[in-house]
Amino acid sequence: MKISILSPVFNEELHIEEMIESVQAQDHQDWEICFVDDGSTDATVAKIQAAAARDPRLRLIAHGSKLGKAAAFNRAYAAATGEVVTILSGDDRLAPGALATRAADLATCRPGELGMATYKLRSFSDDPAFDGMVLPRGDATSASGGSLTFTRELAQIVFPIPEDLPSEDIWLGCAGPALSRRHIKNPTPIWEYRIHGGNSNPRHRDFERMTASIAPRHEAWRLLLEQDRFALPEADRATLQARYAAEQHRRRGDVLGILRTPGLPLIDRLGFAGMADPRLWALRRRFYRLLSGRQGR
């Protein structure tokens, strides 16, 4: 079973070789990495090209221009040839055995089945406050980032990602589970997530920069509700509507409105509230390790 790894990259010269080596060290060797460079100005492209000269499974699909992250994902997916599709950032790593685990899980899907698998992640960081966390907590698995793994049949539905979105995470993490007919949740940490100052996740940013960053990401809920490419189950539509309603309260700084939003679990309402007020955001940043991973996705 061939696994296609989609990897848009931007200025990852410090980490890209480590990422590639983590894939090459896998027991499961039937894979490809489809790199799309999103306008890097450092040595990222040169390092990918050097590695690809030694290993043809590394494919640099496009480079030299700024596409935007969602467009770069779409370009990588269009070039992918595997029966299974997953993603991996240029600054992250695969845990040992990660691809064999995915291949075994997805091999249990019937031919043509809309299947997916999700897993846990393990963080690593030079900052002890962020190092060594296994997330999400409990038995839940992560429906984002390098955890997401799709059969080709499901990937053909969830791609392309709307290119006016700044990232792929919410679109894929909502559409995939909603449309899958078999969702394997394996609580094995198979994705090693590097936490550093350059992450696109706004956890390191002050309140103003965080809210400016998160608002366009959350537009994915609206776009999922408005799109006409596929039919979402009513329960999933109701959840998306509740999240987008809470987001409107968040943008206004209306913490009470968030807490009164119907249709959302309390933990989700608290998560929105923590991003609605500068003081609550400061507390969330301070106690990140304690609070992270409690929303179960």
PDB file of C-alpha atoms in Angstrom:
ATOM      1  CA  MET A   1       0.000   0.000   0.000  1.00  0.00           C
ATOM      2  CA  LYS A   2       1.576   3.235  -1.183  1.00  0.00           C
ATOM      3  CA  ILE A   3       1.267   6.232   1.136  1.00  0.00           C
ATOM      4  CA  SER A   4       1.459   9.744  -0.292  1.00  0.00           C
ATOM      5  CA  ILE A   5       2.691  12.365   2.180  1.00  0.00           C
ATOM      6  CA  LEU A   6       1.687  15.918   1.247  1.00  0.00           C
ATOM      7  CA  SER A   7       4.164  18.528   2.474  1.00  0.00           C
ATOM      8  CA  PRO A   8       3.892  22.227   1.628  1.00  0.00           C
ATOM      9  CA  VAL A   9       7.024  23.897   3.011  1.00  0.00           C
ATOM     10  CA  PHE A  10       8.236  27.423   3.587  1.00  0.00           C
ATOM     11  CA  ASN A  11      11.700  28.339   4.926  1.00  0.00           C
ATOM     12  CA  GLU A  12      12.314  24.999   6.643  1.00  0.00           C
ATOM     13  CA  GLU A  13      16.057  24.734   6.065  1.00  0.00           C
ATOM     14  CA  LEU A  14      16.681  24.096   9.775  1.00  0.00           C
ATOM     15  CA  HIS A  15      14.336  21.110   9.992  1.00  0.00           C
ATOM     16  CA  ILE A  16      13.638  19.647   6.554  1.00  0.00           C
ATOM     17  CA  GLU A  17      16.472  17.102   6.596  1.00  0.00           C
ATOM     18  CA  GLU A  18      15.322  15.753   9.954  1.00  0.00           C
ATOM     19  CA  MET A  19      11.777  15.429   8.631  1.00  0.00           C
ATOM     20  CA  ILE A  20      12.954  13.537   5.535  1.00  0.00           C
ATOM     21  CA  GLU A  21      15.147  11.221   7.606  1.00  0.00           C
ATOM     22  CA  SER A  22      12.203  10.343   9.862  1.00  0.00           C
ATOM     23  CA  VAL A  23      10.279   9.152   6.799  1.00  0.00           C
ATOM     24  CA  GLN A  24      13.190   7.285   5.278  1.00  0.00           C
ATOM     25  CA  ALA A  25      13.705   5.416   8.571  1.00  0.00           C
ATOM     26  CA  GLN A  26      10.185   3.932   8.493  1.00  0.00           C
ATOM     27  CA  ASP A  27       9.678   0.161   8.343  1.00  0.00           C
ATOM     28  CA  HIS A  28       6.982   0.658   5.704  1.00  0.00           C
ATOM     29  CA  GLN A  29       8.914   1.754   2.626  1.00  0.00           C
ATOM     30  CA  ASP A  30       6.199   2.150  -0.020  1.00  0.00           C
ATOM     31  CA  TRP A  31       5.730   5.916   0.200  1.00  0.00           C
ATOM     32  CA  GLU A  32       6.312   9.221  -1.537  1.00  0.00           C
ATOM     33  CA  ILE A  33       6.648  12.763  -0.232  1.00  0.00           C
ATOM     34  CA  CYS A  34       5.069  15.363  -2.492  1.00  0.00           C
ATOM     35  CA  PHE A  35       6.797  18.618  -1.583  1.00  0.00           C
ATOM     36  CA  VAL A  36       5.481  21.968  -2.733  1.00  0.00           C
ATOM     37  CA  ASP A  37       7.718  24.871  -1.797  1.00  0.00           C
ATOM     38  CA  ASP A  38       5.639  27.943  -1.017  1.00  0.00           C
ATOM     39  CA  GLY A  39       8.162  30.608  -1.983  1.00  0.00           C
ATOM     40  CA  SER A  40      11.027  29.833   0.418  1.00  0.00           C
ATOM     41  CA  THR A  41      13.865  32.334   0.560  1.00  0.00           C
ATOM     42  CA  ASP A  42      16.349  30.068   2.349  1.00  0.00           C
ATOM     43  CA  ALA A  43      18.000  26.745   1.460  1.00  0.00           C
ATOM     44  CA  THR A  44      14.837  24.638   1.776  1.00  0.00           C
ATOM     45  CA  VAL A  45      14.555  23.902  -1.952  1.00  0.00           C
ATOM     46  CA  ALA A  46      18.253  23.113  -2.324  1.00  0.00           C
ATOM     47  CA  LYS A  47      18.086  20.624   0.546  1.00  0.00           C
ATOM     48  CA  ILE A  48      15.017  18.898  -0.887  1.00  0.00           C
ATOM     49  CA  GLN A  49      16.624  18.724  -4.322  1.00  0.00           C
ATOM     50  CA  ALA A  50      19.800  17.220  -2.878  1.00  0.00           C
ATOM     51  CA  ALA A  51      17.835  14.593  -0.973  1.00  0.00           C
ATOM     52  CA  ALA A  52      15.629  13.842  -3.997  1.00  0.00           C
ATOM     53  CA  ALA A  53      18.694  13.213  -6.131  1.00  0.00           C
ATOM     54  CA  ARG A  54      19.479  10.314  -3.797  1.00  0.00           C
ATOM     55  CA  ASP A  55      15.910   9.085  -3.243  1.00  0.00           C
ATOM     56  CA  PRO A  56      13.316   9.328  -6.050  1.00  0.00           C
ATOM     57  CA  ARG A  57      10.473   8.905  -3.578  1.00  0.00           C
ATOM     58  CA  LEU A  58      11.081  12.554  -2.663  1.00  0.00           C
ATOM     59  CA  ARG A  59       9.274  14.663  -5.258  1.00  0.00           C
ATOM     60  CA  LEU A  60       9.516  18.434  -5.489  1.00  0.00           C
ATOM     61  CA  ILE A  61       6.284  19.202  -7.310  1.00  0.00           C
ATOM     62  CA  ALA A  62       6.604  22.995  -7.487  1.00  0.00           C
ATOM     63  CA  HIS A  63       8.852  25.763  -6.204  1.00  0.00           C
ATOM     64  CA  GLY A  64       9.803  29.359  -6.893  1.00  0.00           C
ATOM     65  CA  SER A  65       6.516  31.135  -6.286  1.00  0.00           C
ATOM     66  CA  LYS A  66       4.244  31.976  -3.376  1.00  0.00           C
ATOM     67  CA  LEU A  67       1.027  29.965  -3.703  1.00  0.00           C
ATOM     68  CA  GLY A  68      -0.466  30.092  -0.226  1.00  0.00           C
ATOM     69  CA  LYS A  69      -0.673  27.069   2.038  1.00  0.00           C
ATOM     70  CA  ALA A  70      -4.050  25.742   0.874  1.00  0.00           C
ATOM     71  CA  ALA A  71      -3.085  26.065  -2.792  1.00  0.00           C
ATOM     72  CA  ALA A  72       0.215  24.332  -2.064  1.00  0.00           C
ATOM     73  CA  PHE A  73      -1.666  21.433  -0.464  1.00  0.00           C
ATOM     74  CA  ASN A  74      -3.913  21.194  -3.505  1.00  0.00           C
ATOM     75  CA  ARG A  75      -0.909  21.146  -5.832  1.00  0.00           C
ATOM     76  CA  ALA A  76       0.718  18.392  -3.768  1.00  0.00           C
ATOM     77  CA  TYR A  77      -2.477  16.337  -3.701  1.00  0.00           C
ATOM     78  CA  ALA A  78      -2.961  16.647  -7.461  1.00  0.00           C
ATOM     79  CA  ALA A  79       0.455  15.025  -7.939  1.00  0.00           C
ATOM     80  CA  ALA A  80       0.000  12.274  -5.334  1.00  0.00           C
ATOM     81  CA  THR A  81      -0.209   8.671  -6.539  1.00  0.00           C
ATOM     82  CA  GLY A  82      -0.738   6.663  -3.330  1.00  0.00           C
ATOM     83  CA  GLU A  83      -3.741   4.663  -2.181  1.00  0.00           C
ATOM     84  CA  VAL A  84      -3.464   6.459   1.167  1.00  0.00           C
ATOM     85  CA  VAL A  85      -2.951  10.198   1.660  1.00  0.00           C
ATOM     86  CA  THR A  86      -1.575  11.949   4.730  1.00  0.00           C
ATOM     87  CA  ILE A  87       0.259  15.188   5.510  1.00  0.00           C
ATOM     88  CA  LEU A  88       3.470  16.163   7.288  1.00  0.00           C
ATOM     89  CA  SER A  89       4.938  19.603   7.869  1.00  0.00           C
ATOM     90  CA  GLY A  90       8.555  20.299   7.053  1.00  0.00           C
ATOM     91  CA  ASP A  91       9.396  20.963  10.702  1.00  0.00           C
ATOM     92  CA  ASP A  92       7.753  17.807  12.120  1.00  0.00           C
ATOM     93  CA  ARG A  93       8.733  14.137  12.211  1.00  0.00           C
ATOM     94  CA  LEU A  94       7.175  10.717  11.914  1.00  0.00           C
ATOM     95  CA  ALA A  95       7.463   8.484  14.958  1.00  0.00           C
ATOM     96  CA  PRO A  96       9.064   5.069  14.343  1.00  0.00           C
ATOM     97  CA  GLY A  97       6.524   2.671  12.853  1.00  0.00           C
ATOM     98  CA  ALA A  98       4.090   5.460  11.925  1.00  0.00           C
ATOM     99  CA  LEU A  99       3.620   4.463   8.287  1.00  0.00           C
ATOM    100  CA  ALA A 100       3.303   0.749   9.048  1.00  0.00           C
ATOM    101  CA  THR A 101       0.596   1.566  11.587  1.00  0.00           C
ATOM    102  CA  ARG A 102      -1.314   3.666   9.065  1.00  0.00           C
ATOM    103  CA  ALA A 103      -0.977   1.063   6.326  1.00  0.00           C
ATOM    104  CA  ALA A 104      -2.254  -1.697   8.618  1.00  0.00           C
ATOM    105  CA  ASP A 105      -5.206   0.387   9.789  1.00  0.00           C
ATOM    106  CA  LEU A 106      -6.305   1.554   6.338  1.00  0.00           C
ATOM    107  CA  ALA A 107      -5.822  -1.933   4.872  1.00  0.00           C
ATOM    108  CA  THR A 108      -8.878  -2.973   6.892  1.00  0.00           C
ATOM    109  CA  CYS A 109     -11.086  -0.684   4.777  1.00  0.00           C
ATOM    110  CA  ARG A 110     -13.050  -2.300   1.976  1.00  0.00           C
ATOM    111  CA  PRO A 111     -12.112  -1.426  -1.626  1.00  0.00           C
ATOM    112  CA  GLY A 112     -13.574   1.978  -2.455  1.00  0.00           C
ATOM    113  CA  GLU A 113     -14.572   2.712   1.143  1.00  0.00           C
ATOM    114  CA  LEU A 114     -14.510   6.299   2.380  1.00  0.00           C
ATOM    115  CA  GLY A 115     -12.103   5.557   5.201  1.00  0.00           C
ATOM    116  CA  MET A 116      -9.759   7.527   7.384  1.00  0.00           C
ATOM    117  CA  ALA A 117      -7.607   7.068  10.457  1.00  0.00           C
ATOM    118  CA  THR A 118      -6.549   9.490  13.169  1.00  0.00           C
ATOM    119  CA  TYR A 119      -3.970   9.158  15.925  1.00  0.00           C
ATOM    120  CA  LYS A 120      -2.307  11.015  18.763  1.00  0.00           C
ATOM    121  CA  LEU A 121       0.681  13.335  18.500  1.00  0.00           C
ATOM    122  CA  ARG A 122       3.703  13.742  20.716  1.00  0.00           C
ATOM    123  CA  SER A 123       5.124  17.254  21.024  1.00  0.00           C
ATOM    124  CA  PHE A 124       8.814  18.068  21.095  1.00  0.00           C
ATOM    125  CA  SER A 125      10.368  21.443  21.777  1.00  0.00           C
ATOM    126  CA  ASP A 126      13.458  23.208  23.070  1.00  0.00           C
ATOM    127  CA  ASP A 127      11.089  24.803  25.580  1.00  0.00           C
ATOM    128  CA  PRO A 128      10.401  22.334  28.436  1.00  0.00           C
ATOM    129  CA  ALA A 129       6.922  23.822  28.846  1.00  0.00           C
ATOM    130  CA  PHE A 130       5.934  22.365  25.470  1.00  0.00           C
ATOM    131  CA  ASP A 131       8.070  19.208  25.296  1.00  0.00           C
ATOM    132  CA  GLY A 132       6.847  15.630  25.577  1.00  0.00           C
ATOM    133  CA  MET A 133       3.078  16.112  25.634  1.00  0.00           C
ATOM    134  CA  VAL A 134       0.907  13.312  24.212  1.00  0.00           C
ATOM    135  CA  LEU A 135      -2.255  14.904  22.794  1.00  0.00           C
ATOM    136  CA  PRO A 136      -5.191  14.924  22.831  1.00  0.00           C
ATOM    137  CA  ARG A 137      -5.758  13.626  26.338  1.00  0.00           C
ATOM    138  CA  GLY A 138      -7.612  10.447  27.205  1.00  0.00           C
ATOM    139  CA  ASP A 139      -8.703   8.082  24.443  1.00  0.00           C
ATOM    140  CA  ALA A 140      -9.319  10.798  21.844  1.00  0.00           C
ATOM    141  CA  THR A 141      -7.319  11.187  18.639  1.00  0.00           C
ATOM    142  CA  SER A 142      -6.299  14.324  16.771  1.00  0.00           C
ATOM    143  CA  ALA A 143      -8.289  15.361  13.691  1.00  0.00           C
ATOM    144  CA  SER A 144      -5.625  17.757  12.462  1.00  0.00           C
ATOM    145  CA  GLY A 145      -2.134  17.968  10.994  1.00  0.00           C
ATOM    146  CA  GLY A 146       0.005  14.890  10.584  1.00  0.00           C
ATOM    147  CA  SER A 147      -2.577  12.667  12.264  1.00  0.00           C
ATOM    148  CA  LEU A 148      -5.054  12.865   9.376  1.00  0.00           C
ATOM    149  CA  THR A 149      -4.864   9.855   7.062  1.00  0.00           C
ATOM    150  CA  PHE A 150      -7.345   9.281   4.223  1.00  0.00           C
ATOM    151  CA  THR A 151      -8.113   6.555   1.744  1.00  0.00           C
ATOM    152  CA  ARG A 152      -7.765   7.843  -1.796  1.00  0.00           C
ATOM    153  CA  GLU A 153     -11.530   7.672  -2.206  1.00  0.00           C
ATOM    154  CA  LEU A 154     -12.144  10.022   0.723  1.00  0.00           C
ATOM    155  CA  ALA A 155      -9.280  12.323  -0.261  1.00  0.00           C
ATOM    156  CA  GLN A 156     -10.869  12.786  -3.687  1.00  0.00           C
ATOM    157  CA  ILE A 157     -13.897  14.304  -1.948  1.00  0.00           C
ATOM    158  CA  VAL A 158     -12.256  16.542   0.666  1.00  0.00           C
ATOM    159  CA  PHE A 159      -9.724  17.978  -1.816  1.00  0.00           C
ATOM    160  CA  PRO A 160      -9.334  20.603  -3.138  1.00  0.00           C
ATOM    161  CA  ILE A 161      -9.192  22.860  -0.105  1.00  0.00           C
ATOM    162  CA  PRO A 162     -10.658  26.353  -0.714  1.00  0.00           C
ATOM    163  CA  GLU A 163      -7.610  28.424  -1.544  1.00  0.00           C
ATOM    164  CA  ASP A 164      -8.728  31.560   0.249  1.00  0.00           C
ATOM    165  CA  LEU A 165      -8.244  29.704   3.541  1.00  0.00           C
ATOM    166  CA  PRO A 166      -4.878  30.333   5.222  1.00  0.00           C
ATOM    167  CA  SER A 167      -4.464  26.689   6.262  1.00  0.00           C
ATOM    168  CA  GLU A 168      -5.801  23.202   5.732  1.00  0.00           C
ATOM    169  CA  ASP A 169      -6.432  22.048   9.277  1.00  0.00           C
ATOM    170  CA  ILE A 170     -10.071  22.912   9.995  1.00  0.00           C
ATOM    171  CA  TRP A 171     -11.328  22.061   6.496  1.00  0.00           C
ATOM    172  CA  LEU A 172      -9.735  18.602   6.429  1.00  0.00           C
ATOM    173  CA  GLY A 173     -10.327  17.955  10.119  1.00  0.00           C
ATOM    174  CA  CYS A 174     -14.060  18.632   9.803  1.00  0.00           C
ATOM    175  CA  ALA A 175     -14.837  17.360   6.314  1.00  0.00           C
ATOM    176  CA  GLY A 176     -12.890  14.111   6.660  1.00  0.00           C
ATOM    177  CA  PRO A 177     -14.617  12.750   9.780  1.00  0.00           C
ATOM    178  CA  ALA A 178     -18.037  14.001   8.633  1.00  0.00           C
ATOM    179  CA  LEU A 179     -17.826  12.257   5.255  1.00  0.00           C
ATOM    180  CA  SER A 180     -15.965   9.091   6.229  1.00  0.00           C
ATOM    181  CA  ARG A 181     -17.873   5.838   6.357  1.00  0.00           C
ATOM    182  CA  ARG A 182     -15.197   4.266   8.520  1.00  0.00           C
ATOM    183  CA  HIS A 183     -13.139   6.341  10.935  1.00  0.00           C
ATOM    184  CA  ILE A 184     -10.398   4.377  12.689  1.00  0.00           C
ATOM    185  CA  LYS A 185      -9.295   6.080  15.911  1.00  0.00           C
ATOM    186  CA  ASN A 186      -5.994   4.604  17.026  1.00  0.00           C
ATOM    187  CA  PRO A 187      -4.593   6.304  20.166  1.00  0.00           C
ATOM    188  CA  THR A 188      -0.987   5.633  19.160  1.00  0.00           C
ATOM    189  CA  PRO A 189       1.322   8.697  18.963  1.00  0.00           C
ATOM    190  CA  ILE A 190       2.545   8.498  15.370  1.00  0.00           C
ATOM    191  CA  TRP A 191       3.190  12.179  14.627  1.00  0.00           C
ATOM    192  CA  GLU A 192       5.923  14.190  16.351  1.00  0.00           C
ATOM    193  CA  TYR A 193       4.893  17.835  16.409  1.00  0.00           C
ATOM    194  CA  ARG A 194       7.621  20.431  16.831  1.00  0.00           C
ATOM    195  CA  ILE A 195       6.570  23.445  18.916  1.00  0.00           C
ATOM    196  CA  HIS A 196       8.669  26.531  18.228  1.00  0.00           C
ATOM    197  CA  GLY A 197       8.281  30.227  17.571  1.00  0.00           C
ATOM    198  CA  GLY A 198       7.761  29.710  13.844  1.00  0.00           C
ATOM    199  CA  ASN A 199       4.610  27.563  14.101  1.00  0.00           C
ATOM    200  CA  SER A 200       1.574  28.817  12.223  1.00  0.00           C
ATOM    201  CA  ASN A 201      -0.498  27.981  15.302  1.00  0.00           C
ATOM    202  CA  PRO A 202      -0.875  31.294  17.178  1.00  0.00           C
ATOM    203  CA  ARG A 203      -0.168  29.916  20.683  1.00  0.00           C
ATOM    204  CA  HIS A 204       2.982  32.074  21.004  1.00  0.00           C
ATOM    205  CA  ARG A 205       1.356  35.313  19.866  1.00  0.00           C
ATOM    206  CA  ASP A 206      -0.095  38.186  21.830  1.00  0.00           C
ATOM    207  CA  PHE A 207      -3.869  38.628  21.830  1.00  0.00           C
ATOM    208  CA  GLU A 208      -4.105  41.015  18.891  1.00  0.00           C
ATOM    209  CA  ARG A 209      -1.931  38.909  16.609  1.00  0.00           C
ATOM    210  CA  MET A 210      -3.627  35.697  17.731  1.00  0.00           C
ATOM    211  CA  THR A 211      -7.131  36.914  16.953  1.00  0.00           C
ATOM    212  CA  ALA A 212      -6.043  38.326  13.585  1.00  0.00           C
ATOM    213  CA  SER A 213      -4.550  34.932  12.761  1.00  0.00           C
ATOM    214  CA  ILE A 214      -7.368  32.729  14.036  1.00  0.00           C
ATOM    215  CA  ALA A 215     -10.301  34.588  12.472  1.00  0.00           C
ATOM    216  CA  PRO A 216      -9.530  33.657   8.842  1.00  0.00           C
ATOM    217  CA  ARG A 217      -8.837  30.054   9.885  1.00  0.00           C
ATOM    218  CA  HIS A 218     -12.296  29.827  11.440  1.00  0.00           C
ATOM    219  CA  GLU A 219     -13.879  30.897   8.158  1.00  0.00           C
ATOM    220  CA  ALA A 220     -13.475  27.236   7.183  1.00  0.00           C
ATOM    221  CA  TRP A 221     -16.675  26.485   9.126  1.00  0.00           C
ATOM    222  CA  ARG A 222     -18.629  28.995   7.051  1.00  0.00           C
ATOM    223  CA  LEU A 223     -17.163  27.701   3.799  1.00  0.00           C
ATOM    224  CA  LEU A 224     -18.026  24.124   4.723  1.00  0.00           C
ATOM    225  CA  LEU A 225     -21.605  25.158   5.382  1.00  0.00           C
ATOM    226  CA  GLU A 226     -21.860  27.096   2.116  1.00  0.00           C
ATOM    227  CA  GLN A 227     -20.099  24.670  -0.250  1.00  0.00           C
ATOM    228  CA  ASP A 228     -22.148  22.482  -2.612  1.00  0.00           C
ATOM    229  CA  ARG A 229     -19.549  19.823  -3.519  1.00  0.00           C
ATOM    230  CA  PHE A 230     -20.714  17.295  -0.926  1.00  0.00           C
ATOM    231  CA  ALA A 231     -23.566  16.823   1.530  1.00  0.00           C
ATOM    232  CA  LEU A 232     -22.635  17.026   5.190  1.00  0.00           C
ATOM    233  CA  PRO A 233     -24.697  15.042   7.710  1.00  0.00           C
ATOM    234  CA  GLU A 234     -27.158  17.224   9.593  1.00  0.00           C
ATOM    235  CA  ALA A 235     -25.459  16.609  12.927  1.00  0.00           C
ATOM    236  CA  ASP A 236     -22.168  17.869  11.523  1.00  0.00           C
ATOM    237  CA  ARG A 237     -23.848  20.892   9.976  1.00  0.00           C
ATOM    238  CA  ALA A 238     -25.380  21.736  13.346  1.00  0.00           C
ATOM    239  CA  THR A 239     -21.958  21.517  15.016  1.00  0.00           C
ATOM    240  CA  LEU A 240     -20.384  23.763  12.382  1.00  0.00           C
ATOM    241  CA  GLN A 241     -23.186  26.293  12.761  1.00  0.00           C
ATOM    242  CA  ALA A 242     -22.679  26.346  16.527  1.00  0.00           C
ATOM    243  CA  ARG A 243     -18.929  26.816  16.177  1.00  0.00           C
ATOM    244  CA  TYR A 244     -19.324  29.641  13.702  1.00  0.00           C
ATOM    245  CA  ALA A 245     -21.899  31.325  15.948  1.00  0.00           C
ATOM    246  CA  ALA A 246     -19.445  31.104  18.840  1.00  0.00           C
ATOM    247  CA  GLU A 247     -16.758  32.547  16.570  1.00  0.00           C
ATOM    248  CA  GLN A 248     -18.901  35.615  15.889  1.00  0.00           C
ATOM    249  CA  HIS A 249     -19.205  36.171  19.635  1.00  0.00           C
ATOM    250  CA  ARG A 250     -15.455  35.644  20.006  1.00  0.00           C
ATOM    251  CA  ARG A 251     -14.668  38.334  17.444  1.00  0.00           C
ATOM    252  CA  ARG A 252     -16.789  40.786  19.391  1.00  0.00           C
ATOM    253  CA  GLY A 253     -15.164  39.836  22.673  1.00  0.00           C
ATOM    254  CA  ASP A 254     -18.542  38.612  23.912  1.00  0.00           C
ATOM    255  CA  VAL A 255     -17.545  35.964  26.444  1.00  0.00           C
ATOM    256  CA  LEU A 256     -21.070  35.670  27.868  1.00  0.00           C
ATOM    257  CA  GLY A 257     -22.468  35.141  24.363  1.00  0.00           C
ATOM    258  CA  ILE A 258     -19.960  32.330  23.807  1.00  0.00           C
ATOM    259  CA  LEU A 259     -20.896  30.627  27.064  1.00  0.00           C
ATOM    260  CA  ARG A 260     -24.570  30.805  26.092  1.00  0.00           C
ATOM    261  CA  THR A 261     -24.036  29.360  22.580  1.00  0.00           C
ATOM    262  CA  PRO A 262     -26.277  26.291  22.239  1.00  0.00           C
ATOM    263  CA  GLY A 263     -25.091  23.104  20.608  1.00  0.00           C
ATOM    264  CA  LEU A 264     -21.494  23.184  21.844  1.00  0.00           C
ATOM    265  CA  PRO A 265     -19.967  21.139  24.671  1.00  0.00           C
ATOM    266  CA  LEU A 266     -18.836  23.210  27.633  1.00  0.00           C
ATOM    267  CA  ILE A 267     -15.164  22.484  26.910  1.00  0.00           C
ATOM    268  CA  ASP A 268     -15.550  23.984  23.422  1.00  0.00           C
ATOM    269  CA  ARG A 269     -17.292  27.083  24.772  1.00  0.00           C
ATOM    270  CA  LEU A 270     -14.468  27.541  27.268  1.00  0.00           C
ATOM    271  CA  GLY A 271     -11.953  27.188  24.440  1.00  0.00           C
ATOM    272  CA  PHE A 272     -13.618  29.980  22.473  1.00  0.00           C
ATOM    273  CA  ALA A 273     -13.869  32.127  25.600  1.00  0.00           C
ATOM    274  CA  GLY A 274     -10.133  31.765  26.156  1.00  0.00           C
ATOM    275  CA  MET A 275      -9.549  33.427  22.785  1.00  0.00           C
ATOM    276  CA  ALA A 276     -12.129  36.203  23.218  1.00  0.00           C
ATOM    277  CA  ASP A 277     -10.564  38.348  25.924  1.00  0.00           C
ATOM    278  CA  PRO A 278      -6.929  39.441  26.384  1.00  0.00           C
ATOM    279  CA  ARG A 279      -6.908  38.459  30.063  1.00  0.00           C
ATOM    280  CA  LEU A 280      -8.319  35.008  29.386  1.00  0.00           C
ATOM    281  CA  TRP A 281      -5.869  34.563  26.513  1.00  0.00           C
ATOM    282  CA  ALA A 282      -2.979  35.452  28.850  1.00  0.00           C
ATOM    283  CA  LEU A 283      -4.156  32.750  31.269  1.00  0.00           C
ATOM    284  CA  ARG A 284      -4.508  30.237  28.461  1.00  0.00           C
ATOM    285  CA  ARG A 285      -0.955  30.923  27.291  1.00  0.00           C
ATOM    286  CA  ARG A 286       0.419  30.740  30.818  1.00  0.00           C
ATOM    287  CA  PHE A 287      -1.210  27.369  31.521  1.00  0.00           C
ATOM    288  CA  TYR A 288      -0.898  25.977  27.990  1.00  0.00           C
ATOM    289  CA  ARG A 289       0.507  22.630  29.094  1.00  0.00           C
ATOM    290  CA  LEU A 290      -2.257  22.095  31.644  1.00  0.00           C
ATOM    291  CA  LEU A 291      -5.078  23.152  29.314  1.00  0.00           C
ATOM    292  CA  SER A 292      -3.978  21.765  25.943  1.00  0.00           C
ATOM    293  CA  GLY A 293      -5.567  18.680  24.449  1.00  0.00           C
ATOM    294  CA  ARG A 294      -8.717  18.774  26.540  1.00  0.00           C
ATOM    295  CA  GLN A 295     -11.110  19.409  23.643  1.00  0.00           C
ATOM    296  CA  GLY A 296     -10.446  15.926  22.354  1.00  0.00           C
ATOM    297  CA  ARG A 297      -9.419  16.687  18.796  1.00  0.00           C
TER     298      ARG A 297
END
